[in-house]
Coordinates of C-alpha atoms and ligand atoms in Angstrom, one line a residue:
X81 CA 12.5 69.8 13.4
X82 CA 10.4 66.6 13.9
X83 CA 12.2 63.5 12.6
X84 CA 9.5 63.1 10.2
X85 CA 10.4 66.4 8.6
X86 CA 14.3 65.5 9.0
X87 CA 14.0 62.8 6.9
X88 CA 12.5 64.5 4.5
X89 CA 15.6 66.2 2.4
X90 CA 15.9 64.5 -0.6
X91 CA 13.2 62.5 -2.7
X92 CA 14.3 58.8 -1.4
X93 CA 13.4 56.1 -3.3
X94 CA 11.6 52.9 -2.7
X95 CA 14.8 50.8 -1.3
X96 CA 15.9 53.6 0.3
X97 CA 13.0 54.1 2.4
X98 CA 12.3 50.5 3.2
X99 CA 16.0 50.3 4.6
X100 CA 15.1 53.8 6.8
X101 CA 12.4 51.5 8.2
X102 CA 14.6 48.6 9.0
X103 CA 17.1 50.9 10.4
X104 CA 14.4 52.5 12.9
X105 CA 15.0 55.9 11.1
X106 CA 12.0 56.1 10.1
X107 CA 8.9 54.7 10.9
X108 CA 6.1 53.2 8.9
X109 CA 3.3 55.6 9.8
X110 CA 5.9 58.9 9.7
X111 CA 6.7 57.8 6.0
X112 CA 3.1 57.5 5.0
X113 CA 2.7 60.8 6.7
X114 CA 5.3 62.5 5.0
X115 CA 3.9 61.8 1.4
X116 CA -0.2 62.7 2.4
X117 CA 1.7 66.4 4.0
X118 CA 4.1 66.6 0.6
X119 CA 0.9 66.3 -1.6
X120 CA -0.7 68.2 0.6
X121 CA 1.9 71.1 0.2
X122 CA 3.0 71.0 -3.5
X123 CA 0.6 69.5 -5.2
X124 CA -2.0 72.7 -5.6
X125 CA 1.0 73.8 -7.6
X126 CA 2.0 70.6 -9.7
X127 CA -1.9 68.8 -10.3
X128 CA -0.5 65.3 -10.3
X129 CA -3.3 64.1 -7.8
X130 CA -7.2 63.8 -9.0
X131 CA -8.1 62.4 -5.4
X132 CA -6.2 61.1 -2.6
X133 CA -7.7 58.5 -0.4
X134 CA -5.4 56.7 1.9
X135 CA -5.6 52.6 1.3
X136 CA -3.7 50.6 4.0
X137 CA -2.4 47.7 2.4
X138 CA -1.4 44.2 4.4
X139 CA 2.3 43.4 6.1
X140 CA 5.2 42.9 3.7
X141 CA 8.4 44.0 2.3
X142 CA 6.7 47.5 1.5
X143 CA 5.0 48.5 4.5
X144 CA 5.4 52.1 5.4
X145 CA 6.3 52.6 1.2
X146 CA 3.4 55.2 0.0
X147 CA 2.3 55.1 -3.6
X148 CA 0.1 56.5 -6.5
X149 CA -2.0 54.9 -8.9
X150 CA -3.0 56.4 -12.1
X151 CA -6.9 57.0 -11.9
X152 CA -7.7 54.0 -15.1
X153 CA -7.3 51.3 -12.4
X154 CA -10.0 50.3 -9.9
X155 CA -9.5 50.6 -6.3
X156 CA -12.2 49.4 -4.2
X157 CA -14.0 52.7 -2.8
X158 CA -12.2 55.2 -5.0
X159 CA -13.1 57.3 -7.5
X160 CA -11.6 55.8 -11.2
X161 CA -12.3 58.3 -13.1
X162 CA -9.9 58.1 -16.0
X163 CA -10.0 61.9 -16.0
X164 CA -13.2 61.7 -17.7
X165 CA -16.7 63.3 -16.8
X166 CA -18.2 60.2 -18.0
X167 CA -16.9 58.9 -15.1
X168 CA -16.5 61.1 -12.8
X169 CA -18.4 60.1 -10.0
X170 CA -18.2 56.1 -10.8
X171 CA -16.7 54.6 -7.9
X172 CA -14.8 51.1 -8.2
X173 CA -16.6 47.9 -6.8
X174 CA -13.5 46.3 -6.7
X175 CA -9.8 46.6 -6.9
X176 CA -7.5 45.7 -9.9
X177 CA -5.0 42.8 -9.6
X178 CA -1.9 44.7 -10.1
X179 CA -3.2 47.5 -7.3
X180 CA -4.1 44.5 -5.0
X181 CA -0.5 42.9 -5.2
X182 CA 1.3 46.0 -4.3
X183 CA -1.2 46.8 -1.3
X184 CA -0.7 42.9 -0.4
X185 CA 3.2 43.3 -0.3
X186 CA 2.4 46.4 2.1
X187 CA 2.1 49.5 0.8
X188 CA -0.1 52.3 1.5
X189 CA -1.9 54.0 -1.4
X190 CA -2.4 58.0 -1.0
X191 CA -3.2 59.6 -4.2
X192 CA -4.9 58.0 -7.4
X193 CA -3.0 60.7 -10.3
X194 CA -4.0 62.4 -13.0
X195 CA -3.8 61.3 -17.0
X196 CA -5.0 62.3 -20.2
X197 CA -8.9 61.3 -20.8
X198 CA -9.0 57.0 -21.4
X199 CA -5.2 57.0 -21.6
X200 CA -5.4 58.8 -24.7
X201 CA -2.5 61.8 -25.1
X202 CA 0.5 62.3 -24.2
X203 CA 0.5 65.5 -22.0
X204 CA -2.5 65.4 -19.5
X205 CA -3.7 68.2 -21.4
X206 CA -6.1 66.3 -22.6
X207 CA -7.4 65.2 -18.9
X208 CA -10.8 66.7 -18.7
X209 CA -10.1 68.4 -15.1
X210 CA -6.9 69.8 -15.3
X211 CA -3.4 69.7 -16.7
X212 CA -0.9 68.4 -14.6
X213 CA 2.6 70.6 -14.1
X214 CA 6.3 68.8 -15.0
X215 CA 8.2 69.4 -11.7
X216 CA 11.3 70.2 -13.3
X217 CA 9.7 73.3 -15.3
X218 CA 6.0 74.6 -14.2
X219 CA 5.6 75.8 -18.4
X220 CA 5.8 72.5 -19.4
X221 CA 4.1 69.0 -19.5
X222 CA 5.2 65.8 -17.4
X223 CA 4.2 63.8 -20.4
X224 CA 1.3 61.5 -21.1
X225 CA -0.9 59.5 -20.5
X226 CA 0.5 58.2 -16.6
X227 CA 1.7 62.4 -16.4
X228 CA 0.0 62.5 -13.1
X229 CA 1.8 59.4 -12.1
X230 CA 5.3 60.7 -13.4
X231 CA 5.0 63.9 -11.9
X232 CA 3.9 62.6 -8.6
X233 CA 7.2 60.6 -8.5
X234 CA 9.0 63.2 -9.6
X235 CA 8.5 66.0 -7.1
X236 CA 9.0 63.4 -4.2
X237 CA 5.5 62.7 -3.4
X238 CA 5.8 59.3 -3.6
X239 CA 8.7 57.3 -4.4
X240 CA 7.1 55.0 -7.0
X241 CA 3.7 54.6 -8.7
X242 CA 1.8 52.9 -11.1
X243 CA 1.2 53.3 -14.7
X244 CA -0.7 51.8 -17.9
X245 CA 1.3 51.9 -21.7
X246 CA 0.0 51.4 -24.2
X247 CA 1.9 53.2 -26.9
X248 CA 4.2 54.5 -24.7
X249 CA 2.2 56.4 -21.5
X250 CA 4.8 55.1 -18.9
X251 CA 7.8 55.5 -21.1
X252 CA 7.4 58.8 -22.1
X253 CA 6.5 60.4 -19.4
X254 CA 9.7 58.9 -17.4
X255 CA 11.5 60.1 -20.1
X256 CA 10.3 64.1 -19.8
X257 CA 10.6 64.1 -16.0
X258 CA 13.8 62.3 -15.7
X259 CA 12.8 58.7 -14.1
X260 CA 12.6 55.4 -14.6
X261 CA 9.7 53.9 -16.6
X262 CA 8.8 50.0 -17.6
X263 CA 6.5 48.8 -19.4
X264 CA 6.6 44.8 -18.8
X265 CA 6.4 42.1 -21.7
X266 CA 2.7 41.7 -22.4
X267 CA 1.0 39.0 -20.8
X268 CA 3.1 39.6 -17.5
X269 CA 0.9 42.0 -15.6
X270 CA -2.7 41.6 -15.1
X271 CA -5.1 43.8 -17.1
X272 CA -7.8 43.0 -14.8
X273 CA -9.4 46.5 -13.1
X274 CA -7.5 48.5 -15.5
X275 CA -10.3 50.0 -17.8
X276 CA -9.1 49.1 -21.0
X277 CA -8.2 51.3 -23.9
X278 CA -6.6 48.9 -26.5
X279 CA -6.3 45.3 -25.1
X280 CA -4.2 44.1 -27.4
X281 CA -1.7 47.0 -26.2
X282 CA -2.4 48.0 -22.7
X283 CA 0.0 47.1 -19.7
X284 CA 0.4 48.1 -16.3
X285 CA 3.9 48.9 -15.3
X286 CA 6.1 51.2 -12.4
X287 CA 7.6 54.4 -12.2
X288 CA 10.3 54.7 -10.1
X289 CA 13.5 57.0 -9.5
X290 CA 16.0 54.1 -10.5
X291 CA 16.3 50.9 -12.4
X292 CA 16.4 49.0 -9.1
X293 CA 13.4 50.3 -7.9
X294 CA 11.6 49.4 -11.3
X295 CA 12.8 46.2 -10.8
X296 CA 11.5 45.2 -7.2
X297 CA 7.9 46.6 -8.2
X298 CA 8.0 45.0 -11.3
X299 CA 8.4 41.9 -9.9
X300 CA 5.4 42.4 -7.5
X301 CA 3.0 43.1 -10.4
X302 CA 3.5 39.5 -12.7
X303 CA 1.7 36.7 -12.1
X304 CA -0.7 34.7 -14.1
X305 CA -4.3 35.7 -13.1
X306 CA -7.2 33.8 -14.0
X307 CA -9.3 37.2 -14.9
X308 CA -7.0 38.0 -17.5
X309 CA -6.4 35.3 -19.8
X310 CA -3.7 36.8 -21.7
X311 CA -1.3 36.4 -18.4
X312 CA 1.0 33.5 -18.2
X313 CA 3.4 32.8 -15.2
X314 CA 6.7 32.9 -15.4
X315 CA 8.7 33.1 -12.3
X316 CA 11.2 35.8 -13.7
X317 CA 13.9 37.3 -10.9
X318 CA 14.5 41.1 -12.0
X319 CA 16.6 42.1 -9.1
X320 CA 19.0 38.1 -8.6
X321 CA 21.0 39.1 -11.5
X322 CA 20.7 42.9 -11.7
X323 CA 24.0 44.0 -11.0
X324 CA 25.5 41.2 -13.2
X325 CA 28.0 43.1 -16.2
X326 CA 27.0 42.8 -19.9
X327 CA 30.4 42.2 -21.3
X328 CA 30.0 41.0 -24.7
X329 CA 26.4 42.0 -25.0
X330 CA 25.5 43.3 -28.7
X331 CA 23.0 46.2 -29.2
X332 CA 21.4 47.5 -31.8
X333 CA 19.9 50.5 -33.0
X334 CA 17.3 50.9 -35.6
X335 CA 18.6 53.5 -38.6
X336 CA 14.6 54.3 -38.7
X337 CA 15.3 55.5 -35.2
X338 CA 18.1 58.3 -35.7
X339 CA 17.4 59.0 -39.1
X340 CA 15.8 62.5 -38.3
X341 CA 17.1 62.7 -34.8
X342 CA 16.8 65.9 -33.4
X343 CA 20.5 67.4 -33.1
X344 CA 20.6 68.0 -29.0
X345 CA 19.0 64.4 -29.0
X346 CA 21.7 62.9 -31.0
X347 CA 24.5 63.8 -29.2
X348 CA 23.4 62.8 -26.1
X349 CA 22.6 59.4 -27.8
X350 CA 25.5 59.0 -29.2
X351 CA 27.1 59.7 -25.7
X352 CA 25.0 56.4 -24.3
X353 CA 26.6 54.4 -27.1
X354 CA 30.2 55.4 -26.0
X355 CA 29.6 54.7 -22.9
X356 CA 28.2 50.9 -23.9
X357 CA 31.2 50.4 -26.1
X358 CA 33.7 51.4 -22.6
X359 CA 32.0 48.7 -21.2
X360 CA 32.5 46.3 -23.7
X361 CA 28.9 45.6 -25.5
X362 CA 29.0 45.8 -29.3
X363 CA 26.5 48.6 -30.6
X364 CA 25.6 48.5 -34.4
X365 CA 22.7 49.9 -36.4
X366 CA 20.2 47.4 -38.2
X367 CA 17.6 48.0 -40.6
X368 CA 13.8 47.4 -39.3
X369 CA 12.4 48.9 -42.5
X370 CA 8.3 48.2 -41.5
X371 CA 9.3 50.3 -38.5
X372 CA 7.9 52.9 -40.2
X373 CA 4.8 52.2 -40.3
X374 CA 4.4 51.9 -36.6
X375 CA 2.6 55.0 -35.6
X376 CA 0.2 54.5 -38.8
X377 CA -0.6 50.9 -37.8
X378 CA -1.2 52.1 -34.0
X379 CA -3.5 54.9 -34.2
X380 CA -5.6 52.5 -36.6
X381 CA -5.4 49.7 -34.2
X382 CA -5.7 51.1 -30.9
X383 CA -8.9 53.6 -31.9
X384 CA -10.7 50.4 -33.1
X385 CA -9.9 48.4 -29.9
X386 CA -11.2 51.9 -28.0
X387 CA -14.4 52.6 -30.1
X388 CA -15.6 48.5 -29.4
X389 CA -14.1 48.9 -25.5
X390 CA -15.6 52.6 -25.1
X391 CA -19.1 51.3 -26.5
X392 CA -19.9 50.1 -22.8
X393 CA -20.4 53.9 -21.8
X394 CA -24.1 54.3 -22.6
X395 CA -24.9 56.3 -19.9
X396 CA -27.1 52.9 -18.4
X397 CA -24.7 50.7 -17.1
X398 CA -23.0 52.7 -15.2
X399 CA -21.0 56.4 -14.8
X400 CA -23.0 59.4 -16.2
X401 CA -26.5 59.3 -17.6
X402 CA -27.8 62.2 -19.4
X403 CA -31.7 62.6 -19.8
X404 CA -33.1 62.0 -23.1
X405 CA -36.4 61.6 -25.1
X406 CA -35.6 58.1 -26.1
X407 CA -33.1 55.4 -25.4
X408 CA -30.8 56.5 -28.4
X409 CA -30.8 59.9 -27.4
X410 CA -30.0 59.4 -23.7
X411 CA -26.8 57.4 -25.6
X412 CA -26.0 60.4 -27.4
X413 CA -26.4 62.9 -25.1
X414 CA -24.6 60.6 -22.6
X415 CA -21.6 60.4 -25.1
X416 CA -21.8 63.6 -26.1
X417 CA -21.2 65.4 -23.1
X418 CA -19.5 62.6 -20.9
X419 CA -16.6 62.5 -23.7
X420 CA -14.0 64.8 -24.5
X421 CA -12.8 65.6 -28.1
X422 CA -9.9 63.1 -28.4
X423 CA -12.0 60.5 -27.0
X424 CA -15.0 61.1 -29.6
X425 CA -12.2 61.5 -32.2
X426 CA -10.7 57.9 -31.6
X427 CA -14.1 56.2 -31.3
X428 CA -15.1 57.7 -34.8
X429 CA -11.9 56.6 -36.4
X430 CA -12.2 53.3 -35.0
X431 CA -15.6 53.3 -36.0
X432 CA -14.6 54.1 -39.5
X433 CA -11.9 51.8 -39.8
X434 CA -13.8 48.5 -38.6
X435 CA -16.8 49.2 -41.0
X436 CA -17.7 46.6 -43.5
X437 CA -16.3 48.7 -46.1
X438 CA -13.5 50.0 -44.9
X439 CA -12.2 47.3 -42.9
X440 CA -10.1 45.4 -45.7
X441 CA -8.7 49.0 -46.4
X442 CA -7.5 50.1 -43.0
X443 CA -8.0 47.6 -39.7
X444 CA -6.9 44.6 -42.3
X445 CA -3.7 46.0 -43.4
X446 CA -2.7 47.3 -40.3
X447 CA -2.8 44.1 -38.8
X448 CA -0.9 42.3 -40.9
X449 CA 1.7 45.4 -41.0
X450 CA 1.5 44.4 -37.2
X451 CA 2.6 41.4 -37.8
X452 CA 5.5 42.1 -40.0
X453 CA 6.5 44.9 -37.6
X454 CA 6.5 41.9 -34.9
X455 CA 8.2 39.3 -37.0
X456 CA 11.0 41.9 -37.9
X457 CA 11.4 42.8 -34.5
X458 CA 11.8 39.9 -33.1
X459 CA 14.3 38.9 -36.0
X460 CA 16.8 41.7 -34.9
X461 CA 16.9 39.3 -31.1
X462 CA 18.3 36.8 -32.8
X463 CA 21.4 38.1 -33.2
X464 CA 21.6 41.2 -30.7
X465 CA 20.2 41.4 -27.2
X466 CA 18.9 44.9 -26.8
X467 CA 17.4 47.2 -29.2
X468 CA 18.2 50.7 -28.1
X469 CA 17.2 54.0 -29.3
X470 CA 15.8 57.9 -27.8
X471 CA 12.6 56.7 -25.7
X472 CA 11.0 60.7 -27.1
X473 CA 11.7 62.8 -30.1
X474 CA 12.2 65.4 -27.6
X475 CA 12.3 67.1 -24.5
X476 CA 8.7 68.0 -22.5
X477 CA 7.1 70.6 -24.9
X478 CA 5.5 73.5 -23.5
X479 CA 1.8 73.3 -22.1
X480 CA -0.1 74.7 -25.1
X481 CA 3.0 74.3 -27.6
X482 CA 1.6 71.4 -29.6
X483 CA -1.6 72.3 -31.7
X484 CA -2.4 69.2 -34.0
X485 CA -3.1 66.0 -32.8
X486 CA -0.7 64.6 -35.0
X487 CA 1.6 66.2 -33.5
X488 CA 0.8 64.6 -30.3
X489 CA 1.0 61.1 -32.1
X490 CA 4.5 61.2 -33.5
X491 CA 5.3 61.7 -29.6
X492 CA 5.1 58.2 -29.5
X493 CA 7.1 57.3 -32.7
X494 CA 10.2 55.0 -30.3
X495 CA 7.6 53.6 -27.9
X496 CA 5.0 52.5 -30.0
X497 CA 6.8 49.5 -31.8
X498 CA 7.5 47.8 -28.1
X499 CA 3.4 47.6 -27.6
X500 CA 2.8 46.4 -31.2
X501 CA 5.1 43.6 -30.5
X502 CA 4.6 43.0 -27.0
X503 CA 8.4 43.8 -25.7
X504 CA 9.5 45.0 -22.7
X505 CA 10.7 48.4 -22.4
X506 CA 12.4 51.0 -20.3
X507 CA 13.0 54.6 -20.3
X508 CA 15.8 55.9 -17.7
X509 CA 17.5 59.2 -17.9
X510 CA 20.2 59.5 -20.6
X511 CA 21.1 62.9 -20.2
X512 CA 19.6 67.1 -20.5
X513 CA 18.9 69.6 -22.8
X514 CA 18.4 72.9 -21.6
X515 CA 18.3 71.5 -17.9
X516 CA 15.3 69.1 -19.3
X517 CA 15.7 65.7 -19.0
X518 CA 15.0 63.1 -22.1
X519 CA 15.2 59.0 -21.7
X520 CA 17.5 56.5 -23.2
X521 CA 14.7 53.9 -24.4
X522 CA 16.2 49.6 -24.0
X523 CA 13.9 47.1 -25.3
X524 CA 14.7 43.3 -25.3
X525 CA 13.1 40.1 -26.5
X526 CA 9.9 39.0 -24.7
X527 CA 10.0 37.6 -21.5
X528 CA 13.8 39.0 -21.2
X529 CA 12.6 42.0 -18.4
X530 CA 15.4 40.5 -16.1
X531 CA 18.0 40.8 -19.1
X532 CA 16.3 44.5 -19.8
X533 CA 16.8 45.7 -16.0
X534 CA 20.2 44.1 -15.9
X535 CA 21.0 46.2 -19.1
X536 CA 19.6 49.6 -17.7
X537 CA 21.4 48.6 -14.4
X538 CA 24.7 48.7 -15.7
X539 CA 24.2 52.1 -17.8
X540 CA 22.7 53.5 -14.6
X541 CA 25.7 52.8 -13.0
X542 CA 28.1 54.2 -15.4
X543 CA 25.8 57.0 -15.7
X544 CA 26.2 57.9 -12.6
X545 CA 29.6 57.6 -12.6
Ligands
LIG2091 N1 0.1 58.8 -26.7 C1 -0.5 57.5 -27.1 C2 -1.9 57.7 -27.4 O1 -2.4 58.8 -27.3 C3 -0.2 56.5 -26.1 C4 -1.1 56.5 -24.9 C5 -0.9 55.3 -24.0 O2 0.1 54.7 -24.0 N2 -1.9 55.1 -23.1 O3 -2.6 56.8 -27.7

């Protein structure tokens, strides 16, 4: 057995392999070569991967460390097609800032991974290629929208890649294949080269196979960056105090968050808030009554952001062009066969709702519900330090088990609120049900990720026992 293949047991994770490398174990080139032959063997069967060119980044702490980017963010020379035939052949003039920090720091990119069409699902069944395969169970989803990304990580592919949430598309799919997903505060990660969905919403975040992990790429992706004016530096440290206890700390949990918790899903939750009391943190439920509203205020908010984003697919600029008599048919034609159903479906609600005469009605109110949601949020911080809660309603469903597409959107009724309010958020494994794996979701005030990782540290910890 070659030494490549030796070190090849278990999936390792991100500090694990960059201490092989110091330790001689394993080299640089061998670990880089281990993740292009592991794609190269499972993935036929799992479908995480849309294409897989091999991107050398620069010296630094992750040299040697492969990685995966979901295919919504530009990499110089790649395809980015955001598993969409309207882009399937558009190939990135440059690379996005978040991408570009992690290849500085080292790493080598090897797959860009599949995701459901624009971001939008929460499955990848709604990818217009293929649907990717949860590792843990070949029947059933890895989750959406960063699915190819989670299941890439998952089956040992890659020990980390990168995500973009924004209603819950790294959260949720951590949760279903039992990792480690963050979504950073808004305004810590760069936008810029990630095609954008809802602006308002979107960020770029890791997932990873601990809280550690999360941490030391999270901390690669912030800085402020000029092409992205809604970034502001702020010098946070998510590893220095990581393994720091939270004695003393006070949680709480939203009543509108167990209310109709799913039995299985309840016990296991109410197993993570034994465990917090053990170690001394104060767990009590609050009342966030607008929290209800969330996933109404969302999917009016983020469709209206995606039909005015989306317009700039006209089949002129750039990606595909369909012939046409006229210019306005060449825009429909384009449109019409470049975008999937979902896609067309969010454009025409967001269409809808930001008309002159429905605007007051629907994009109006669901602002200023927004900002009530926010405001009560960010209330409950005052007094606690940690909202906590499920991070899904459930465990992955079965490819094909979900019909409706509202069905799809109370997927996201626990991650939602953290994007409408710009918190950080993690999901890392609470426990199983039926063998499948659902997350324990931690959210904390903005700008607190270091407090957030510190938190999910410590439960990892005693998780683990
Ligand atoms: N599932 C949600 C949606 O379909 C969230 C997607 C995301 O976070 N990109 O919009």
């Amino acid at each position: 057995m070659s030494r490549r293949e030796e070190n090849d047991t278990t999936n390792p994770g991100v500090e694990e392999l960059i201490e092989k490398i110091k330790n001689h174990t394993l080299s640089c080139d061998e670990s880089v070569e281990n993740a292009i032959d592991k794609i190269k063997k499972i993935d036929p069967k799992i479908k995480a991967c849309i294409s897989t060119p091999v991107v050398n980044g620069k010296d630094g702490i992750l040299k040697g460390i492969p990685f995966a980017v979901k295919d919504n963010m530009e990499v110089i020379g790649t395809k980015t097609t955001c598993a969409s035939k309207i882009l399937e052949n558009y190939v990135s003039p440059y690379t996005a800032t978040a991408v570009q920090k992690v290849l500085d720091n080292g790493a080598t990119l090897v797959a860009k991974t599949n995701m459901d069409e624009f971001a939008m699902g929460a499955s990848t069944e709604y990818s217009a290629f293929f649907t990717t395969k949860n590792p843990l169970d070949l029947e059933r989803v890895p989750g959406g929208s960063s699915g190819g990304s989670a299941a890439a990580v998952a089956s040992g592919m890659v020990p980390f890649a990168l995500g973009s949430d924004t209603g819950g598309s790294i959260r949720q799919p951590a949760s279903f294949c039992g990792l480690v997903g963050y979504k950073p505060t808004y305004g810590l990660v760069s936008r810029y080269g990630l095609v954008a969905f809802a602006s308002s919403l979107d960020q770029i975040g890791p997932i990873t196979q601990n809280v550690r992990d999360a941490a030391l790429i999270g901390e690669i992706l912030f800085g402020m960056d000029p092409k992205d004016s809604t970034t502001v530096e702020k010098h946070l440290s998510l590893l220095k105090d990581i393994e720091n206890p939270i004695k003393n700390f006070k949680f709480a949990v939203p009543k509108e968050f167990v209310k109709d918790l799913n039995s299985d899903v309840k016990r296991i939750f109410e197993g993570v808030i034994d465990r917090f009391k053990k170690m001394d943190v104060k767990v009590e439920e609050v009342s966030i009554p607008s929290l209800k509203y969330s996933v109404a205020v969302y999917y009016i908010i983020a469709p209206a952001e995606a039909s005015s984003n989306l317009a700039r697919y006209d089949g002129i600029r750039y990606g595909l062009s369909v012939d046409g008599k006229s210019i306005d048919e060449v825009y429909m034609r384009t449109k019409d066969e470049g975008f999937g159903r979902e896609v067309k479906r969010r454009i025409m609600i967001g269409t809808f709702t930001l008309s002159a005469t429905y605007y007051d009605a629907y994009f109006d109110k669901a602002q200023r519900t927004r900002a009530k949601i926010v405001n009560e949020m960010n209330k409950v911080f005052d007094s606690y330090d940690a909202i906590i809660g499920p991070t899904t309603p459930n465990v992955a469903f079965k490819i094909g088990q979900l019909s409706s597409p509202l069905e799809y959107y109370l997927q996201d009724i626990y991650t939602i609120p953290a994007n409408l309010a710009g918190l950080p958020a993690i999901s890392l494994p609470m426990g199983k049900i039926g063998g499948m794996p659902v997350g324990l979701q931690i959210m904390c005030k903005r700008f607190e990720d270091d407090k957030m990782l510190r938190i999910a540290r410590n439960y990892e910890k005693v998780s683990q026992g």
